[in-house]
mmCIF file of C-alpha atoms (C1' of nucleotides) in Angstrom:
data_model
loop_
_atom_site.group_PDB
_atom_site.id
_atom_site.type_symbol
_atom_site.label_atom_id
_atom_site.label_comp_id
_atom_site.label_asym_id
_atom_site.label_seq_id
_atom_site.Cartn_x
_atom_site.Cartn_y
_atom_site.Cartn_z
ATOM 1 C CA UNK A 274 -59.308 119.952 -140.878
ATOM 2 C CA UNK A 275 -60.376 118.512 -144.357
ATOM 3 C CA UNK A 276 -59.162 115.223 -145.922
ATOM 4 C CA UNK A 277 -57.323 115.732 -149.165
ATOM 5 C CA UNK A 278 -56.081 112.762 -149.756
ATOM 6 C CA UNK A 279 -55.552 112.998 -153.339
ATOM 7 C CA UNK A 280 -52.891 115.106 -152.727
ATOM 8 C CA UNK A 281 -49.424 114.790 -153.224
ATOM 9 C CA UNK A 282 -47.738 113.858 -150.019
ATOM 10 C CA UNK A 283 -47.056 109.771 -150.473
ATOM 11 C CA UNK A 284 -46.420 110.347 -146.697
ATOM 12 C CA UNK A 285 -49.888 111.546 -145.501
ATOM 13 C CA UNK A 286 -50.891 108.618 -148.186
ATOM 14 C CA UNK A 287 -49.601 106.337 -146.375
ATOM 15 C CA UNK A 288 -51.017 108.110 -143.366
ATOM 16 C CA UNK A 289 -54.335 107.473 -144.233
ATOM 17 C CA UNK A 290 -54.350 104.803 -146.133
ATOM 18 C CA UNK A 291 -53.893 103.130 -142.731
ATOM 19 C CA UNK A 292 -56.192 104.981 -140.539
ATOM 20 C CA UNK A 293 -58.685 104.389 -142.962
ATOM 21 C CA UNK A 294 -57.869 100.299 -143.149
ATOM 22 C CA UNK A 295 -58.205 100.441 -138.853
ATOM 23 C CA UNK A 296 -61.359 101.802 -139.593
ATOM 24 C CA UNK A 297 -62.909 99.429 -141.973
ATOM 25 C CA UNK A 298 -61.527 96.753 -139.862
ATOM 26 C CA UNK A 299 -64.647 97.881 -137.270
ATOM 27 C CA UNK A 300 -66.869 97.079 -140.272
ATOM 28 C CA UNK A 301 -65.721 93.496 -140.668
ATOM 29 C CA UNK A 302 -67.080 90.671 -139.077
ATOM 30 C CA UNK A 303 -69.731 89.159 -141.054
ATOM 31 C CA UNK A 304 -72.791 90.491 -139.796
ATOM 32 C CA UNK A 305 -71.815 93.967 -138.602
ATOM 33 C CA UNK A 306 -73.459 96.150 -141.875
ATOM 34 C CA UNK A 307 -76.290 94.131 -141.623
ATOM 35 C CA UNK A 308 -76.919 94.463 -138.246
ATOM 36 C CA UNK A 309 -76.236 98.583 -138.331
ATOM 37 C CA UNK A 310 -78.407 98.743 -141.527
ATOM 38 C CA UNK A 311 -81.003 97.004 -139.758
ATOM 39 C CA UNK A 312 -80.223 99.690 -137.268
ATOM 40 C CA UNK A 313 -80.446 102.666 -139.198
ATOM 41 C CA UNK A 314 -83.811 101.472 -141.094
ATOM 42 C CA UNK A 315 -85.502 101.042 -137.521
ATOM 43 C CA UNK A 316 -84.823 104.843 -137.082
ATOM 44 C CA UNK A 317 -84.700 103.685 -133.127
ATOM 45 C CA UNK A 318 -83.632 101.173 -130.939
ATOM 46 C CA UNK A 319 -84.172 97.530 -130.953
ATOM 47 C CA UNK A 320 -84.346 94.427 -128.859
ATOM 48 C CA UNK A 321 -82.076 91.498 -129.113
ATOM 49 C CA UNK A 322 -84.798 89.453 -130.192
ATOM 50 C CA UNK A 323 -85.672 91.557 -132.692
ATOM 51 C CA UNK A 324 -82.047 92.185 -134.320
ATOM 52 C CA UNK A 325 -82.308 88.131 -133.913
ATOM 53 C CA UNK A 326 -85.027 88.028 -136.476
ATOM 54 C CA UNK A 327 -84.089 90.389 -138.471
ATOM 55 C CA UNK A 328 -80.774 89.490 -139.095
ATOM 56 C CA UNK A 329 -81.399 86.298 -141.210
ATOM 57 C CA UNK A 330 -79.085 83.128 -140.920
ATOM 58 C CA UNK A 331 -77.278 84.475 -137.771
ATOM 59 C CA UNK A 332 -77.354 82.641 -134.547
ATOM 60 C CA UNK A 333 -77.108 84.052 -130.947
ATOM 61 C CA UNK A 334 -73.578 83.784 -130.624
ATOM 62 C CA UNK A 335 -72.665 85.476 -133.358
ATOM 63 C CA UNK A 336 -75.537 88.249 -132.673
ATOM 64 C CA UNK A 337 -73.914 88.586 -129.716
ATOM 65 C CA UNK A 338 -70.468 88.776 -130.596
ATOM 66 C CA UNK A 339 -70.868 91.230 -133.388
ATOM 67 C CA UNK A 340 -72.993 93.667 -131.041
ATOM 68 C CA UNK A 341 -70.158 93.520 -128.438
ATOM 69 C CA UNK A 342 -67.589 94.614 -130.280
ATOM 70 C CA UNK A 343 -69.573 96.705 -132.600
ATOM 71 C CA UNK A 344 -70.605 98.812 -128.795
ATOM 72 C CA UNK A 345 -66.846 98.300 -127.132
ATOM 73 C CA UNK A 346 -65.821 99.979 -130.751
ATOM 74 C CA UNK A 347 -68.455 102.506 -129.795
ATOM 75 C CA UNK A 348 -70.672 101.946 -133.066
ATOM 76 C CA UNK A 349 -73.616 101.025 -130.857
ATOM 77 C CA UNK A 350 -75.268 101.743 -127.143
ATOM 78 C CA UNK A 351 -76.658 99.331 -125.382
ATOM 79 C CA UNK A 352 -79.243 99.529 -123.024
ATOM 80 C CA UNK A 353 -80.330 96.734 -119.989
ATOM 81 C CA UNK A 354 -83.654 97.836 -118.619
ATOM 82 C CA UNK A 355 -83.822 95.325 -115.012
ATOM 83 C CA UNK A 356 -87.244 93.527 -115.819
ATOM 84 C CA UNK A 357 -88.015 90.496 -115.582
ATOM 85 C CA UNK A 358 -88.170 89.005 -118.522
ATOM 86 C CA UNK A 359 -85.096 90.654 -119.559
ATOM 87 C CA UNK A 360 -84.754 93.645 -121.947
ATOM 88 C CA UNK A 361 -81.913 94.923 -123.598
ATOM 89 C CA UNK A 362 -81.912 97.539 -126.358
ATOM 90 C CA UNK A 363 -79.442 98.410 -128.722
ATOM 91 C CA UNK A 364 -79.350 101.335 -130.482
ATOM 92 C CA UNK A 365 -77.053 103.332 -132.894
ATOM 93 C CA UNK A 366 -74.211 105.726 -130.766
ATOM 94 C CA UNK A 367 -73.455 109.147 -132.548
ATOM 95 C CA UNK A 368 -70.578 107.655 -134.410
ATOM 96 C CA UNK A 369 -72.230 104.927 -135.577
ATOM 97 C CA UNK A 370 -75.131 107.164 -136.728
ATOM 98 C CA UNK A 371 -71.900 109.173 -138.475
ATOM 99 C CA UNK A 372 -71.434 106.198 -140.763
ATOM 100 C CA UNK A 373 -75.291 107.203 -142.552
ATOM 101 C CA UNK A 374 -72.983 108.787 -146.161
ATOM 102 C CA UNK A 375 -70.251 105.826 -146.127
ATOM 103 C CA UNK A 376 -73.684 102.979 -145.706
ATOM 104 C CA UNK A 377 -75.007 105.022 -148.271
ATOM 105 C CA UNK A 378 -72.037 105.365 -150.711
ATOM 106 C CA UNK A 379 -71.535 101.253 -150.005
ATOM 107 C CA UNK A 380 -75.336 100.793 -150.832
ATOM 108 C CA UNK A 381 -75.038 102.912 -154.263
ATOM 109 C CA UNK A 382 -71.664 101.143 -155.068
ATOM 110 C CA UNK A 383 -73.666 97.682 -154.321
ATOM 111 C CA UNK A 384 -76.216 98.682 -156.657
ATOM 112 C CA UNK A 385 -73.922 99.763 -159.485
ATOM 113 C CA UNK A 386 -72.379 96.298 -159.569
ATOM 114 C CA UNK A 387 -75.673 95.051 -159.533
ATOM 115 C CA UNK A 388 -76.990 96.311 -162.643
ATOM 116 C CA UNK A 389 -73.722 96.213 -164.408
ATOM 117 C CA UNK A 390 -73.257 92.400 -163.901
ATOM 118 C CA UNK A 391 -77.064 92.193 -164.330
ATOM 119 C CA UNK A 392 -77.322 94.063 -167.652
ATOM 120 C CA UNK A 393 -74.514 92.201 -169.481
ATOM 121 C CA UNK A 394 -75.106 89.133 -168.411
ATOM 122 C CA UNK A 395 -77.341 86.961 -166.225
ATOM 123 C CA UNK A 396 -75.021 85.768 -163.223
ATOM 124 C CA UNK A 397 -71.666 87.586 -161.910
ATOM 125 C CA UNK A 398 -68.613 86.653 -162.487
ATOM 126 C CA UNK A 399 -67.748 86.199 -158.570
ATOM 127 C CA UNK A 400 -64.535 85.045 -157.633
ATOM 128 C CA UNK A 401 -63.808 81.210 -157.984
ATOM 129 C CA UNK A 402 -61.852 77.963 -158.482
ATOM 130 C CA UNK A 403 -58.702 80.158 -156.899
ATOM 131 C CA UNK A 404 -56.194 77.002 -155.858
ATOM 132 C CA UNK B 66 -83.687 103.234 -159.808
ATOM 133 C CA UNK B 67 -82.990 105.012 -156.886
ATOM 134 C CA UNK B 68 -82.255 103.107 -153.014
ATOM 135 C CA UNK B 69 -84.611 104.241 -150.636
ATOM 136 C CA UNK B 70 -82.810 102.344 -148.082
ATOM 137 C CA UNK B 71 -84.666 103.716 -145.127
ATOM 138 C CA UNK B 72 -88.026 103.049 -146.289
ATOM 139 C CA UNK B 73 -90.640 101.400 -144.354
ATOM 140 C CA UNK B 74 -90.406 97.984 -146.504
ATOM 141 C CA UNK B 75 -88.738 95.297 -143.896
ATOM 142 C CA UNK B 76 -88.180 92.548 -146.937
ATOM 143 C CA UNK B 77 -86.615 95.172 -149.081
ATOM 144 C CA UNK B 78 -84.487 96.106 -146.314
ATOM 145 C CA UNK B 79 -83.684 92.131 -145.773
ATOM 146 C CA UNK B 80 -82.552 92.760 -149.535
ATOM 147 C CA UNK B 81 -80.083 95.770 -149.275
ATOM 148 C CA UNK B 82 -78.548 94.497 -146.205
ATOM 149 C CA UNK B 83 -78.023 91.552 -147.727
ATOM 150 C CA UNK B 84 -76.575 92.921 -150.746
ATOM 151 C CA UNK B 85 -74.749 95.549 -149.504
ATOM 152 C CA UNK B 86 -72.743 92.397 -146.813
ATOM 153 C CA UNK B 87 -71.935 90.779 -150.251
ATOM 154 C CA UNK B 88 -70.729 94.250 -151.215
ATOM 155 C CA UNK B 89 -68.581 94.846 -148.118
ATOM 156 C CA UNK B 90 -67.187 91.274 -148.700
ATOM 157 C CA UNK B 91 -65.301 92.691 -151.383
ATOM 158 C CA UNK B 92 -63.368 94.918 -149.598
ATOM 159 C CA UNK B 93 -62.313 92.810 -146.872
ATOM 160 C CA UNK B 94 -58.853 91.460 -146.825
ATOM 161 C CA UNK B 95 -56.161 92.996 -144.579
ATOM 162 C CA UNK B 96 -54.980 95.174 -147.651
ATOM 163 C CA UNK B 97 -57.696 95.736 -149.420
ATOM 164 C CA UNK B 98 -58.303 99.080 -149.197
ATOM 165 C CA UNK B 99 -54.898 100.059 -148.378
ATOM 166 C CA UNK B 100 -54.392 98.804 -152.226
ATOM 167 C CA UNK B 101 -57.295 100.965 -153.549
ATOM 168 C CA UNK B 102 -56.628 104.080 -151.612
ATOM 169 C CA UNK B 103 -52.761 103.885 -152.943
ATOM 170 C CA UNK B 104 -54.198 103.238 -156.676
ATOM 171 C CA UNK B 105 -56.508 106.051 -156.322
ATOM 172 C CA UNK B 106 -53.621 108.350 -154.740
ATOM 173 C CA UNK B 107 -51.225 107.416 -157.790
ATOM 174 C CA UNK B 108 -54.146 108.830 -160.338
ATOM 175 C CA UNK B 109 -52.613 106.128 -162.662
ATOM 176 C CA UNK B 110 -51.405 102.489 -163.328
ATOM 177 C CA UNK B 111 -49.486 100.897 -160.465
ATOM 178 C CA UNK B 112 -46.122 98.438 -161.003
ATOM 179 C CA UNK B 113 -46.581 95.455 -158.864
ATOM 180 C CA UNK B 114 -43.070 96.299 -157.576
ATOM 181 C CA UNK B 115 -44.181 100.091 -156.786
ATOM 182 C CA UNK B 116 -47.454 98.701 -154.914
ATOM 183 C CA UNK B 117 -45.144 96.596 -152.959
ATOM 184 C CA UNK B 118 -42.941 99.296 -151.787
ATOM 185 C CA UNK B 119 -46.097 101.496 -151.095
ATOM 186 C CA UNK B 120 -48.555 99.081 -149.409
ATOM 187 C CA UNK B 121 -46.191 99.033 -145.879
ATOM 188 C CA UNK B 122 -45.709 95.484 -144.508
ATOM 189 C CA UNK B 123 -47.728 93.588 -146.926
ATOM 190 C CA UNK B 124 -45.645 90.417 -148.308
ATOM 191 C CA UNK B 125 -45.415 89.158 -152.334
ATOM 192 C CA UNK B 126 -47.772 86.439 -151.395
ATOM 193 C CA UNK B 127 -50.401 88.220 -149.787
ATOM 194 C CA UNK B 128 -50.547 91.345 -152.075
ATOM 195 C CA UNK B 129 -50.852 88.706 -155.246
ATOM 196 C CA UNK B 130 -53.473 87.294 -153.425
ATOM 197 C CA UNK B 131 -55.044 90.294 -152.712
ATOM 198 C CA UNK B 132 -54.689 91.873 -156.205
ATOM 199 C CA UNK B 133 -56.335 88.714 -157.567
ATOM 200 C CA UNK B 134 -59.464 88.942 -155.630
ATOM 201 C CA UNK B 135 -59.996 92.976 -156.479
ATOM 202 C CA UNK B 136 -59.102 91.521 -160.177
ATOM 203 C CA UNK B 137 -61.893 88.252 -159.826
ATOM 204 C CA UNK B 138 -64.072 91.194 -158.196
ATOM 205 C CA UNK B 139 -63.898 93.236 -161.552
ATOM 206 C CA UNK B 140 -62.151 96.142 -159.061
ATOM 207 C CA UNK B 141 -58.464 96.375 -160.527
ATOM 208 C CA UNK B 142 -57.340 95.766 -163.785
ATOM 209 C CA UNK B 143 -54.021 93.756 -164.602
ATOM 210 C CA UNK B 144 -52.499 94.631 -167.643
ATOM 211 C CA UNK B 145 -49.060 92.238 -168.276
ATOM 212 C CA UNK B 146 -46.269 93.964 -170.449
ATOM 213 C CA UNK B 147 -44.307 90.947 -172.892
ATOM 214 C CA UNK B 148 -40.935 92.530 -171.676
ATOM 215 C CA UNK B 149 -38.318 91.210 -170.083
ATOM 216 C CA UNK B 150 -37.825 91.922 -167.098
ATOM 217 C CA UNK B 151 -41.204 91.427 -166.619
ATOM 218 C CA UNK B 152 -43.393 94.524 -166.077
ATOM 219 C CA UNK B 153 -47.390 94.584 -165.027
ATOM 220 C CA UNK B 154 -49.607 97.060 -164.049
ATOM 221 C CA UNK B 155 -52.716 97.255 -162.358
ATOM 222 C CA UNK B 156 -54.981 100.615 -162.280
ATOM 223 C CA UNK B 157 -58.484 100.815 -160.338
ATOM 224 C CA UNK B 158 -61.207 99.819 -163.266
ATOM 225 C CA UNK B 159 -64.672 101.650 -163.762
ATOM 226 C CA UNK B 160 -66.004 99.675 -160.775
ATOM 227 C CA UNK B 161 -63.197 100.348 -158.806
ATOM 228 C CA UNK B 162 -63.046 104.297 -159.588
ATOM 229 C CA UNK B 163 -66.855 104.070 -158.839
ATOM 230 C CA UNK B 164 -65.444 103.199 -155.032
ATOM 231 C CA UNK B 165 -64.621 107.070 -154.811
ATOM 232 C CA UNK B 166 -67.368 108.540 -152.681
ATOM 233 C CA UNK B 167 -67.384 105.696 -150.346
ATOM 234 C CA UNK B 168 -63.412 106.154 -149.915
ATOM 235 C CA UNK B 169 -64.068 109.253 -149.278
ATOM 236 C CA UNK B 170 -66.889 108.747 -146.733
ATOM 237 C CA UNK B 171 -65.043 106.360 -145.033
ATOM 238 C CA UNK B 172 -62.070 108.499 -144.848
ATOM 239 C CA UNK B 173 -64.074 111.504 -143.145
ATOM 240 C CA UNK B 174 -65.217 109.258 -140.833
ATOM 241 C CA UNK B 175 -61.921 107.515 -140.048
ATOM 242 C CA UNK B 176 -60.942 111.033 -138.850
ATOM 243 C CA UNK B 177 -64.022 111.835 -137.030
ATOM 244 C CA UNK B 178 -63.008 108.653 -134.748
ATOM 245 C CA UNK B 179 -60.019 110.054 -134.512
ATOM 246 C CA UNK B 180 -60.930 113.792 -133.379
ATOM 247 C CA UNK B 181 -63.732 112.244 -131.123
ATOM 248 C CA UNK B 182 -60.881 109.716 -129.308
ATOM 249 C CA UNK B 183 -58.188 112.122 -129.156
ATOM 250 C CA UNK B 184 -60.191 115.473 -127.733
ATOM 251 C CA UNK B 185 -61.897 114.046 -124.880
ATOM 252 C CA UNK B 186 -59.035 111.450 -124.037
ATOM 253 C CA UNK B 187 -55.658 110.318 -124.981
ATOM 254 C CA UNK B 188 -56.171 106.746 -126.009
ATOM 255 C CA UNK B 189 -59.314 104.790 -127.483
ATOM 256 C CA UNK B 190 -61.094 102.235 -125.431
ATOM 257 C CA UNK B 191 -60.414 99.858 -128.184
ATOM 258 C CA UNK B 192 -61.694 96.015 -127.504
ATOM 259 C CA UNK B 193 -60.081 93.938 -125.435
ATOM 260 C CA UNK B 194 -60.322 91.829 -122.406
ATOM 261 C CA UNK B 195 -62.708 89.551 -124.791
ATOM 262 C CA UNK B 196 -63.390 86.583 -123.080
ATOM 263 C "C1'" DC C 299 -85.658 86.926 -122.869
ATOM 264 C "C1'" DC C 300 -80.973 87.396 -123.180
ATOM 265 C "C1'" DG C 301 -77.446 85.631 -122.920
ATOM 266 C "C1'" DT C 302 -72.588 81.823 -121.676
ATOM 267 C "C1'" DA C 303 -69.789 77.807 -122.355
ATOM 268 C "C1'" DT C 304 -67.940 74.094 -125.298
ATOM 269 C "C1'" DC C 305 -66.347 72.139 -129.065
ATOM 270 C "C1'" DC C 306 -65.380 71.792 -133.784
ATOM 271 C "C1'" DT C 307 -64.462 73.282 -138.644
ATOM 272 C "C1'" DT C 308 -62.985 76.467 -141.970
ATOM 273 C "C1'" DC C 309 -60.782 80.438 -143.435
ATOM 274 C "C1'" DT C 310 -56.856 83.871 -143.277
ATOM 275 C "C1'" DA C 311 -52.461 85.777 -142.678
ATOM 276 C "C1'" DG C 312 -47.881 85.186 -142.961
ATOM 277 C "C1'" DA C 313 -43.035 83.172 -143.053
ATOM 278 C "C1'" DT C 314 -40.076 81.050 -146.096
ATOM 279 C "C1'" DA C 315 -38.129 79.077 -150.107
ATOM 280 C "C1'" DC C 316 -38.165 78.671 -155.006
ATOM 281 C "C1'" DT C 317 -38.893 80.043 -160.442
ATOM 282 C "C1'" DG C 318 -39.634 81.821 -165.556
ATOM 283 C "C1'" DC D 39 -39.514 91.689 -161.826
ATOM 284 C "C1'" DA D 40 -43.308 89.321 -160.754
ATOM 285 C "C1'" DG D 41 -44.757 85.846 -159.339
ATOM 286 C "C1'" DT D 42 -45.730 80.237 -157.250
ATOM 287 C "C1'" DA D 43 -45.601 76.507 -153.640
ATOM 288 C "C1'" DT D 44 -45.789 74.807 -149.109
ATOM 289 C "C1'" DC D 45 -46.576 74.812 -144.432
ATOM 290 C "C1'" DT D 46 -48.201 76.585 -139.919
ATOM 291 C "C1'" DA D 47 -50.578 79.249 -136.262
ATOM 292 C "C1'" DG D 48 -54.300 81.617 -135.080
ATOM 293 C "C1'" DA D 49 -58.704 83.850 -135.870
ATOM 294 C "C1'" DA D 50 -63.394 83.663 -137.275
ATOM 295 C "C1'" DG D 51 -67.600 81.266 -137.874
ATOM 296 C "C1'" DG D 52 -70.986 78.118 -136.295
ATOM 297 C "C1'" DA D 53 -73.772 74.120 -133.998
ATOM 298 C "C1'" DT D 54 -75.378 72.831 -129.745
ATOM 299 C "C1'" DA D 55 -76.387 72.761 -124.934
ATOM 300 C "C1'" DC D 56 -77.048 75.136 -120.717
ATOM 301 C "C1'" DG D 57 -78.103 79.239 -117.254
ATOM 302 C "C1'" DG D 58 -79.961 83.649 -114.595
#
DNA sequence: CCGTATCCTTCTAGATACTG
DNA sequence: CAGTATCTAGAAGGATACGG
């Protein structure tokens, strides 16, 4: 079954419009791209400690947070190995390797805004004083 | 210049992932991309009325506020007719037809999530049971 | 090393009523 | 038709301290 969601039907619009707003909604949470980025560029698993320095500015709760529901939303595996001390690896599910052509698209995107708002002008526009 | 996101380079990885949050940022907002994929579905200008009916659930207040932050973010484009009764339109701009592919990525893997939760079981796991 | 538990602040969504 | 204003509840983010 192929998406066409150009087509016609405002029904199967609608259809998808919302599936595809559920999905994204797995996405949010500040940290979450970063983290699976991080992810996909280590081409392997990696330790909590490691996502912890990698991840600049987060702290552990939010580490942890984000990697929970990022695995109970089946984006990434973790895996306890019973040392002592502990070791815990997390690592990129099937689905969550999947997402590889929508990081990509994102990262392209992210780089055409880049060079458009750096080519004109010197700083972006951004989106302020808004009350 | 051409992203080579999964080099070896850990500081320009620190720099996509960074960039690419920002990017994501953009998108987020309950309606967000329920807004885009309805703009890109019409293949033309949008009435605010017409998103309204189209975007199911949303409210006046939050689909202003929404369409002013894709505006701020350079993704739609508000044009304002001098009628009366009043009449504005907003259409996806360069930027925001530039979000194609990644829609589109997105999308295909909004339906592998489906496929993969509905073959092997009837419901998702979905998160829950938090804290 | 890999987490939990508290507590606090800010940000977001939404209901509702009103206006040029 | 296309907004604005106000108010509220709840979610998300984060600092800090503690625990197996």
């Amino acid at each position: 079954m192929k998406r066409d969601w150009r087509c016609e039907d405002p029904k199967q619009q609608l259809v998808w419009a919302a599936a595809t707003g559920e999905t994204l909604r797995v996405l949010e949470g500040k940290w979450k791209i970063v983290i699976i980025i991080q992810l996909f560029a280590a081409r392997g698993p990696l330790r909590f400690s490691e996502l912890e320095r990698r991840v600049e500015g987060v702290n552990q709760k939010m580490l942890i947070q984000q990697l929970r529901q990022l695995e109970a939303d089946g984006i990434v595996i973790r895996k306890i190995y019973p040392e002592v001390p502990p070791k815990v690896e997390y690592t990129l599910s099937e689905m969550g390797t999947a997402l590889g052509p929508s990081i990509e698209a994102l990262i392209d995107w992210a780089f055409l805004r880049c060079e458009a708002s750096g080519e004109t002008d010197g700083d972006e526009p951004a989106r302020e004083a808004e009350h």
